[in-house]
Structures are given as C-alpha cells and as structure tokens.
Amino acid sequence: MPIPVTLTVLNTCTEAEFVELLGTVFEDAPWVARAVAGLRPFADADALHAAMMAHVRELPQSQCQDFLALHPELAGREARMGVMGTDSTVEQGSLALAALSVEEAARWEELNQAYRHKFEFPFILCVRRHTRASALHNFAKRLSNDRDTEFAAALEEVGRITRLRLASRIEGHGLANIAGRLTTHVLDTAAGRPAQGVRIQLFEAGGVERLLADMRTGRNGRTEQPLMDGEPLPAGQYELRFHLGDYFRVQGLTTDEPPFLDVVRVAFGIAEPEAHYHIPLTATPWAYSTYRGS
Amino acid sequence: MPIPVTLTVLNTCTEAEFVELLGTVFEDAPWVARAVAGLRPFADADALHAAMMAHVRELPQSQCQDFLALHPELAGREARMGVMGTDSTVEQGSLALAALSVEEAARWEELNQAYRHKFEFPFILCVRRHTRASALHNFAKRLSNDRDTEFAAALEEVGRITRLRLASRIEGHGLANIAGRLTTHVLDTAAGRPAQGVRIQLFEAGGVERLLADMRTGRNGRTEQPLMDGEPLPAGQYELRFHLGDYFRVQGLTTDEPPFLDVVRVAFGIAEPEAHYHIPLTATPWAYSTYRGS
Amino acid sequence: MPIPVTLTVLNTCTEAEFVELLGTVFEDAPWVARAVAGLRPFADADALHAAMMAHVRELPQSQCQDFLALHPELAGREARMGVMGTDSTVEQGSLALAALSVEEAARWEELNQAYRHKFEFPFILCVRRHTRASALHNFAKRLSNDRDTEFAAALEEVGRITRLRLASRIEGHGLANIAGRLTTHVLDTAAGRPAQGVRIQLFEAGGVERLLADMRTGRNGRTEQPLMDGEPLPAGQYELRFHLGDYFRVQGLTTDEPPFLDVVRVAFGIAEPEAHYHIPLTATPWAYSTYRGS
Amino acid sequence: MPIPVTLTVLNTCTEAEFVELLGTVFEDAPWVARAVAGLRPFADADALHAAMMAHVRELPQSQCQDFLALHPELAGREARMGVMGTDSTVEQGSLALAALSVEEAARWEELNQAYRHKFEFPFILCVRRHTRASALHNFAKRLSNDRDTEFAAALEEVGRITRLRLASRIEGHGLANIAGRLTTHVLDTAAGRPAQGVRIQLFEAGGVERLLADMRTGRNGRTEQPLMDGEPLPAGQYELRFHLGDYFRVQGLTTDEPPFLDVVRVAFGIAEPEAHYHIPLTATPWAYSTYRGS
C-alpha cells in the first residue's frame, strides 16, 4: 500500500499521481480515482469518498455489476491462490479465513457458489467489521435477499471497505464513523473507590476463543488504553474476564477457598462496529453489576 | 447398604441387630456401633452420632491411629482393585476418581504416598463435600499440617463422613447441618416482574466442565426445584448460565445480532457445603446484577 | 357491623337472618341480600358475591341508577353530618377526609357537585384502595368519562367495596384478590449476607407525610411482618427509609462524618392495590440497588 | 478584595505593593506577607503559601496565640456588628450565619463562649469547606480537644482559609487541592443508552433544605456542568433528585399511575471537600442503582 499522504497533497498532485495514490482503493478499479480527479480540490476526506461512491453508484447497472464481479470471494479461490490485491489480503487475513477447517471451508465454498449463482457477483463484505462467525452469519442472511436489496447491500459494503482504505491512505484523514471503541471501568463498591490493579482479559468468543487484550486497571479503575479502538469493532461475541478474586485477596476481603467470586466473566455481543461500548463492572467480593454504559 | 430404619427401631432392636444396621457407618469398625449400643435409647440421631464420635475420640491414641489407618486411600489401591466398602465406593464415585487421567492419577498417587509416609494413615476426606479440584486442593494443603493438627482434621472428616452415612441409615433422621442448597431467581427489571421461562444451566467448573442441572424458571422467576439440595454442596467452582438472549428475544426487547447479552455466565465458588447459596440475577437486555443473596 | 359468621351459617340460617347479616353489604340496599337468599347454598364466598353483583347488574338501568344514587358522597354532606352507614364511615375514615383543609374541602365539594351534575349519582370509589391523593386523582379523571363508561366504573367500584365488606362479614372467607402485600429485604453485599438489625420506616408520601411502619430486619434481612398486608394497598406514593448508616457504623465500615450513605430513601408508587410489592435493597456503605422484586 | 494579579507581578513588585496585595490573606496580619516578601521569587503559589504558613508556625507560641486571638468568631459579635474583614464577611456569608434562628444563635453563642473560655482564642474554621450543620458538628467536636491538639487544628484551618484566599488573589494560581467536584451520570439500562433530558436537582439537606442546582442531562447522560465544582464541597448532607418518572413517561415505558418510580432521591454525605464525588444512576422504570463512582 502507498505511504499515507495529506489531503493537500492529494488535492494538488497531478492526476497521474492521484490515481497512483488512490487507484487501489476500489478493487481493480483505478478508473474510480481517475473519474474524480477532475473534481479536486476536496474540502475533506469525506467529500472525496462521497465523490468516489457517487461515481460508482451512477454507473449504468450492467457496468456496476461488472465492477462488483471483479471483487475476490471471501475465503475463495483468489485467497487460496494468493492472487488477491494487498488490501483484500490484509483485510481477509483479519478473519483468519486461510485457517479454516475442512468443514468450514466447505461451508464457505457452498455459500460462495450459491451466492454467485444467484447474484452473478461475489459476496462482498467489509470484513474488518466482522468476526468470522458474524461474517458467516451475515453471508447466510444476505443470500436470502432479493436481487435489488442485495445489489444495494453490496454497494453499501463497497462504501465501507473503501472508506477504511481511504483512511489508511490519507494522513490525518478526519473521516467520521470508521472506528469503534471498547472500554471498561472497575469500581470497588465495598470500598467506594476505583479498583486498581485488576487484571482484565478480552477474548473473542462464539467459536474459537482468542485472547485479544490482557491489561490491568490503573488508579482510576480504567485501563490505560481502550481494550479495542482505532478500528471498527468486529461484530461478534466477546468475553471480558475480570480477575476479581486476586484483587479482593490483596485487599484481605476474600478469604474463602474457593472464593465466591474469582474470575468474573462478562459475555457480550457487538452489533455496531463503529459504536462505543463501555462495559463497567461494579463489584464487591459477593456481588457485581455490569451494563452497557457510555 | 441396609434399608433405612427409624430411630425407634434402632433404639429398641437387639444389640446384634443394632450392630448389623450401623456396623458399617464407621469404616471397618463395627465395634463403634457395638460400644454405644448400651447407651440406648438416644433422644435423636444427633445424640447417637455424638456418642459414636465420642467413643472414637476417647480411644487411646495408638488405637485411634489404627482405626484411621484402616480407611481406604482416595483414588488409591483399594479403589482401583474394587475392594472398598460399599459406602466408600459410592462416596469416592462422586468424584469420578476412577476416571483420572494418567497425570492426575500420578498426582494423587504422589500425594497419597507423601501423606502416608508423613502421617502413617491414609488421607481421609468427606468426599461428598468436595469437587475433585477441591479435594485435591485440600489434600495438598493438609499435607503441610503438623501431626496433631492433621490427626484432629482426620477425625473431623470421620465425623462428617459418618454423619452423612448415619443420615442414610435412619428414616427421617432429622440430622442438622448435613445438606446445602443452591437456588436462583431471575428478575426482569426492564418489565418489573419475574422472568418466566429462562433456561438456566448449572455446570461444575474449575477443571472438566460437567452439566449438573438444566432447568427453566417458572412464573415466579424461580426454578421449581433448587439447583442443588438434599446433600452437602461439593466445595468447588461452578458456573450458572442464564439464557437471557432467548428470553428477551421472546419479549421483543432483543433485536441486535448478536445481542448485547445472550448467555450470561455467573461463575462462583462454594466454600461452605452446608450453606444456602442463593444467587439471583436481575437483568435487562443491557445490564445485569448478581449477588450472594439469602 | 355484625360479628363475622361462617359460610355454613350463612348457607343454613333463615332468610331473615341472612338479610340481617348481609343487609348492609350493599349501601342502603338490604334487598340485594334478600334477592340472593333463595339461591343458597353458595359453594364459597366468591360465588355469593358474584350472585349479589349479578343481581345488581341485571337491574333495569333506572333502578340501578337509583341504587347508585343512594351512596354517600366522598367527603360530602352525609360524612360531615355523621349520618352515613357504619361501613362507609369506617371506610371514608381511612382517608381522613374529615380532616381536610378548607381549600381541600372546597376542591372535593367542587368535584362532588360537578360529578353529581354530570352523572346524577354520587362519585363511588372503594376508598380502601386509595390514598387521599390517589382518590382525588381518580375523581378528577373519572369526571371526564362519558356516561356509560362511568356507570360501569361506578358498578366496578361497588363490586370492590362490597367484596371487602363481605370479607369482613364471613369468618375464613377465602375471597381471592382482596389484599396486597408490601415486603422488603436488605442484603449487605459488602459482607455477602443478610443485613440484620436495619431500621426501616415506611411513610405515606405525596402530600402529608405519615409514618405507617417502623421495623427492624431480622437475621434473614427481612422484617418479621410485611410492611403492609391483609388489606388492599392504598394506591399512592410511599417512601421507605433504610437506616443504613447506623447499620454499617456497627459493622465498623462507616467512619466518615457525615457518612456517604446514611438514611437511604426509596420513594415508590403503588398502582395495583391487590399486588405483592417486594422492594429489596442490596447495599454497601458506598452503593445500593433496589428494584421491584417478587 | 484586590483584583487578582499574576505570580510574576507578585514576584517582581515592590515589598509595599506585595503587602498591599496579600496583606489581608492572613486575618489582621499584614506582617505575614511582609515577612516573606524577602524570600521572593516563589516558584509557584504553593511555595508562597508554604512560606507564609511556615512563618506563622515558627512564631513563639504566645505570639502565635495572639495571632489566632485576632480572628473573628463564627456567628459572633464582629459578624453581627458588621466589623469583620471583607474575606471573613464573604466566607461566613456562605453559611448564612446571619440568618440563624434565636435558638441556633444561642447555641453558637454558647459554643463560642465555651471555646474562648477553654482555649483563649476564637474557634477558627475554614467555613467554605462546611455546611452550617457540619460547621456546628465540627465546633462541638473540637471543643473536646486538649489544648495542643486544638492549637494545631486551628493552625490547620488557618492554612485552609489562607490557601483559598491566596487562590482568589492570584490569577491562574495553580494551587492544588482547593476544589472538589460533584458529578452524575444517568444510564437508561432498559434501553442500554445514556438517559437524555432527565431533570436533576441538588439540594443541601440535613437541616433547612436548599436548592443548589437544577439541571438536565444531555445526550451523553451527563449534565453540561458539574453539579458543584471550583470550590471546596461543603462537608454535609445532600440529596440528588432524579426525575425518572417524567423521563420514562416520554419513552412510553411508564404508564402506571402513580408510576412505581417517579422522583428518585439519592441522599448522600460529603466528608472530603476537595474530593471528586461521582454519583451515577443506572435505572429502568422498575429498578435503580447508585454508587460512589469516579
């Protein structure tokens, strides 16, 4: 991928340079960048992205369909053969689709075939907004769409994919609505103060369990960094594990063996990848509460 | 095991019958029953048990040690050879000690040897009050006791074992403090009423996961039967799984995919086998609280 | 009021005795009792009440209206003159309508006149199901009903009034749905056990504040008696005051002056007089939760 | 009071100007400012205050006592006669000590006399850190101190008073630990989002009730401004009133009349005037929780 440049550079470079810099934002379609080069300067990255999407949406339907048809399948032949574009390779990598079991691969293959047979273009999904389970769920659901609905859904996903790609091409892009955030906060309600030094683990769940973060709360009961941020939060199932037993043992409040509360598990789902999920825990050695906060 | 008889029968039968009925309450020690037969009638089962324990405790130390030495090891040779008494076989069965992996069996063997070497009698534990993990934890901990402390601990366990055995021999025994209880209660705080029809699963955790109960809440938000009762609650780690997502989907309150809350897991430890653990859940589709109630 | 008798007595006495015993259940209408005497025996008090109400509902409309018109006004002339029936006097007494301020009396008078003018019978309300504020609210609201709706509403109230009167006439009446219940439960979630010895006060609120109960929790964290029961819970506003500061001071957990939490006030409304309101409190010195439980 | 100036001005002006500017920071004691003028420049306002306090603390005891003796009494003769310094007048004004009832005035007078008799200087308290009830409580408690303890306590209060006065004299003073903060946050846990538009009132309680703030939550469930900040939080009793019933009525979730929850009252005490009290509320129409958060 090209090194990010500022919007000013994009607004002032030659058309050839502009296409060079943004030509791979739309999969196999440098002509999208070329088509909007003449509309420069853009007030901001949002205006640039809107112009690119408008160009695609205004294509005659058959041409638009050809454009969609050039996208690689998810977990498809291109991925297996290693002939996808760099962006797609990185994006699909986030789902570890290459590491599918034989059964899972067969399921994806089956969906890919059914989808291509029904719609005549491949299933397009902004995979950075999904866990593997969520991607699969979405795939099966969209397969039941009628053609018009699905055509619109595919373009919607193209918009999401290219928005994220554009963000990676522009230094200080300022694009809204491209990242979510997951934060937490632990309150010791036995002592009436933030719980400091509580170990918190974040796991992806809902299939293979995968450790995503392992942090400790600071003096204010929060982790120094959000548990996830700077990216869309992949829709899917997660679990937070709060190591409360260790914390209260240090306070001298937990003496039972085993303690009544030890590792508190908060399983939750993310359905809005660009939202802020704040999931605090208020706890004593004998009670806890959690909620979607803000 | 003999068929349970009433206390009246025990108080009025011949000495031979009394020993026949209660001779196996103390492992390989029908002489305990014989020694207290002359003290009849007993006002209640508690008095009978107290008399039997008093007889054992008043033995000269060497004789008491011989008595302890006759107990079978946990997961030991007798268990493997199938030559334990019926009570011990049933009791040890609750820990599934026969199903140990090679590594686990080696660990038990190692502890058994170390213990027998140090104390010259086998490790005695009222296993019905423990999960396997808790039994192992207890074993390692007691191994570090000095001789007097451990002698007392072993007799304490003999008291617990024989109390439970006595309860199984006497119809309507009335013995206090021989069973715990685990209950729950689900409140739908979005609607301000008990949550009816919530599936609740109880698992033993802390090692191999084992399903212990699978129930639904009734109109009052409670399960028809306690999740565990009538026995000591084996000390150890457990997990309750409340299928909240299904419940709120039926109410039309959960529409996200995946839902924010789906299966709520409440992991907890039991340290007091004869206590009542009430673990309610108050929940909305976006928040929940739990605590040790009563 | 007559001394309560059993249903058997009512089923077997003479018609004259029957009318003597139940003649004042319907205000100024001994003919209701007389009309159903011939239908005896009744299987239960519910059947008896249903028969009486059926007789009233089946009256020709003008006769029914005459019957309604014989009821005394609330806070009306009969009350002020002391010429109401015993039941009405006792019932209206629960609202302390005699103790109205000049302004309040004027408001009641105004509503009474407007109501009588519109409907040609007095406003009938089962006052034992209402606080004074709730009665007034109900009065203003029903004044806006159309005639048919209000006729039905008045008969509904007659049903409620007579049901409660019948309950007071029959020993062991077994009538369903004539009483509510207010209970509480205090859990000390810092210690993981019921909070014993917490003083709890119940006040009627929403106008003049009136102490209704002053109790302490026992070992199980509950009051020995419900805070209210055996009667309909008057619809209205209430406040529970939990003296938590005193409790936690005794535990040595509250040392700040003033404590963060001292007297916790839970203000709540009752809208269903025959329901069970369970309002537990889970608390530490720094946090508390309450909810409508069950 | 003089117009605030920067530390640079204080560090570079003449000694006469310095004394002019800071001469009233210590009550009737311009010599304190004069004594430290020669120690300039001060690195920051903290260093300046420390130098002034050090000078006072190092005075011979009799001289220090004379200095203390020059302070006006709380609710004393000087206050009544209107002959106190400007700072003291403003500070005592915050307690509305001028508006005492006859009984209260007598109680203050009694304490003032007892105190002066015992310690030979007037009771000194940084009144901006107290409500009237808390000031009175503190007065009675300190009266029981021995002389040395109380001498130290009085100097401690002088430090607090002068620190706040210094802050008002220096533009951008940067003094730590001179203000507390009270904030809240309302979460609608039925909907899983911040509760917007909830009216929140803050009252001083524990004596005469006084409305201190009346705000509404914004989109993020918080008030635009803290409920109190920029000053020490006067130690004392408070009550937050959250108008939940109105909020949930707008959501269509509260239909009962009266609603189960209407105005939720959270009574709490402040014992640390310079701390941050965060008191969130998580609520549904049927349940709520609050805690000291952060």
Coordinates of N, CA, C and O in Angstrom, one line a residue, chain C residues 30 34 38 42 45 60 77 88 96 103 106 126 134 138 141 186 197 205 220 227 240-241 243 261 292:
Chain C
P30 N -80.7 -3.6 51.5 CA -80.9 -5.0 52.0 C -81.6 -5.9 51.0 O -81.4 -7.1 51.1
R34 N -81.6 -10.1 50.2 CA -82.8 -10.8 50.1 C -83.0 -11.5 48.8 O -83.4 -12.7 48.7
G38 N -82.5 -17.0 48.2 CA -83.1 -18.2 47.7 C -82.1 -19.0 46.8 O -82.5 -20.2 46.5
F42 N -74.3 -21.4 48.8 CA -73.2 -21.0 47.9 C -72.0 -21.8 48.2 O -71.7 -22.1 49.4
A45 N -67.5 -18.0 49.2 CA -67.9 -16.6 49.3 C -67.8 -15.9 48.0 O -68.5 -14.9 47.7
P60 N -83.0 -3.2 35.9 CA -83.2 -2.2 34.9 C -82.4 -0.9 35.2 O -82.2 -0.6 36.3
R77 N -71.9 15.7 52.3 CA -72.7 16.2 53.4 C -73.0 15.1 54.4 O -72.9 15.4 55.6
S88 N -69.4 2.8 55.6 CA -68.9 4.0 54.9 C -68.1 4.9 55.8 O -67.1 5.5 55.4
A96 N -59.1 10.0 56.1 CA -59.1 11.2 56.9 C -59.7 12.4 56.2 O -59.2 13.5 56.2
E103 N -59.3 24.6 51.8 CA -59.0 24.5 50.4 C -59.3 23.1 49.8 O -60.0 23.0 48.8
A106 N -63.0 22.4 49.7 CA -63.6 23.2 48.6 C -63.4 22.4 47.3 O -64.3 22.3 46.5
C126 N -64.0 2.8 45.9 CA -63.6 1.9 47.0 C -62.4 2.5 47.7 O -61.2 2.3 47.3
S134 N -54.5 9.8 45.7 CA -54.9 8.9 44.6 C -56.4 9.0 44.4 O -56.9 9.0 43.3
N138 N -58.1 10.1 41.0 CA -59.1 9.2 40.3 C -60.4 10.0 40.1 O -61.1 9.8 39.0
K141 N -60.2 12.3 37.2 CA -60.0 11.5 35.9 C -61.4 11.0 35.5 O -61.8 11.0 34.3
V186 N -33.1 -6.7 53.1 CA -31.9 -6.0 53.0 C -30.7 -6.9 52.9 O -30.5 -7.7 53.9
G197 N -30.8 -6.2 61.7 CA -31.0 -5.0 62.6 C -31.1 -3.7 61.9 O -30.9 -2.7 62.6
A205 N -46.4 9.2 51.4 CA -45.9 10.4 50.9 C -46.8 11.0 49.9 O -48.0 10.7 49.8
N220 N -32.5 -12.9 58.9 CA -32.6 -13.2 57.4 C -32.7 -11.9 56.6 O -33.0 -12.0 55.4
L227 N -44.5 -5.1 55.7 CA -44.7 -3.7 56.0 C -46.2 -3.3 55.9 O -46.7 -2.5 56.6
L240 N -39.8 4.4 51.6 CA -39.1 3.5 52.5 C -37.8 4.2 53.0 O -37.1 4.8 52.1
R241 N -37.5 4.2 54.2 CA -36.2 4.8 54.7 C -35.5 3.7 55.4 O -35.9 3.1 56.4
H243 N -32.2 2.7 57.4 CA -31.2 3.4 58.2 C -29.8 2.6 58.1 O -29.4 2.0 59.0
L261 N -23.4 7.2 52.8 CA -24.8 6.8 52.9 C -25.3 6.7 54.3 O -24.6 6.2 55.1
R292 N -38.2 -3.6 41.9 CA -39.5 -4.3 42.2 C -39.2 -5.7 42.0 O -39.0 -6.2 40.9

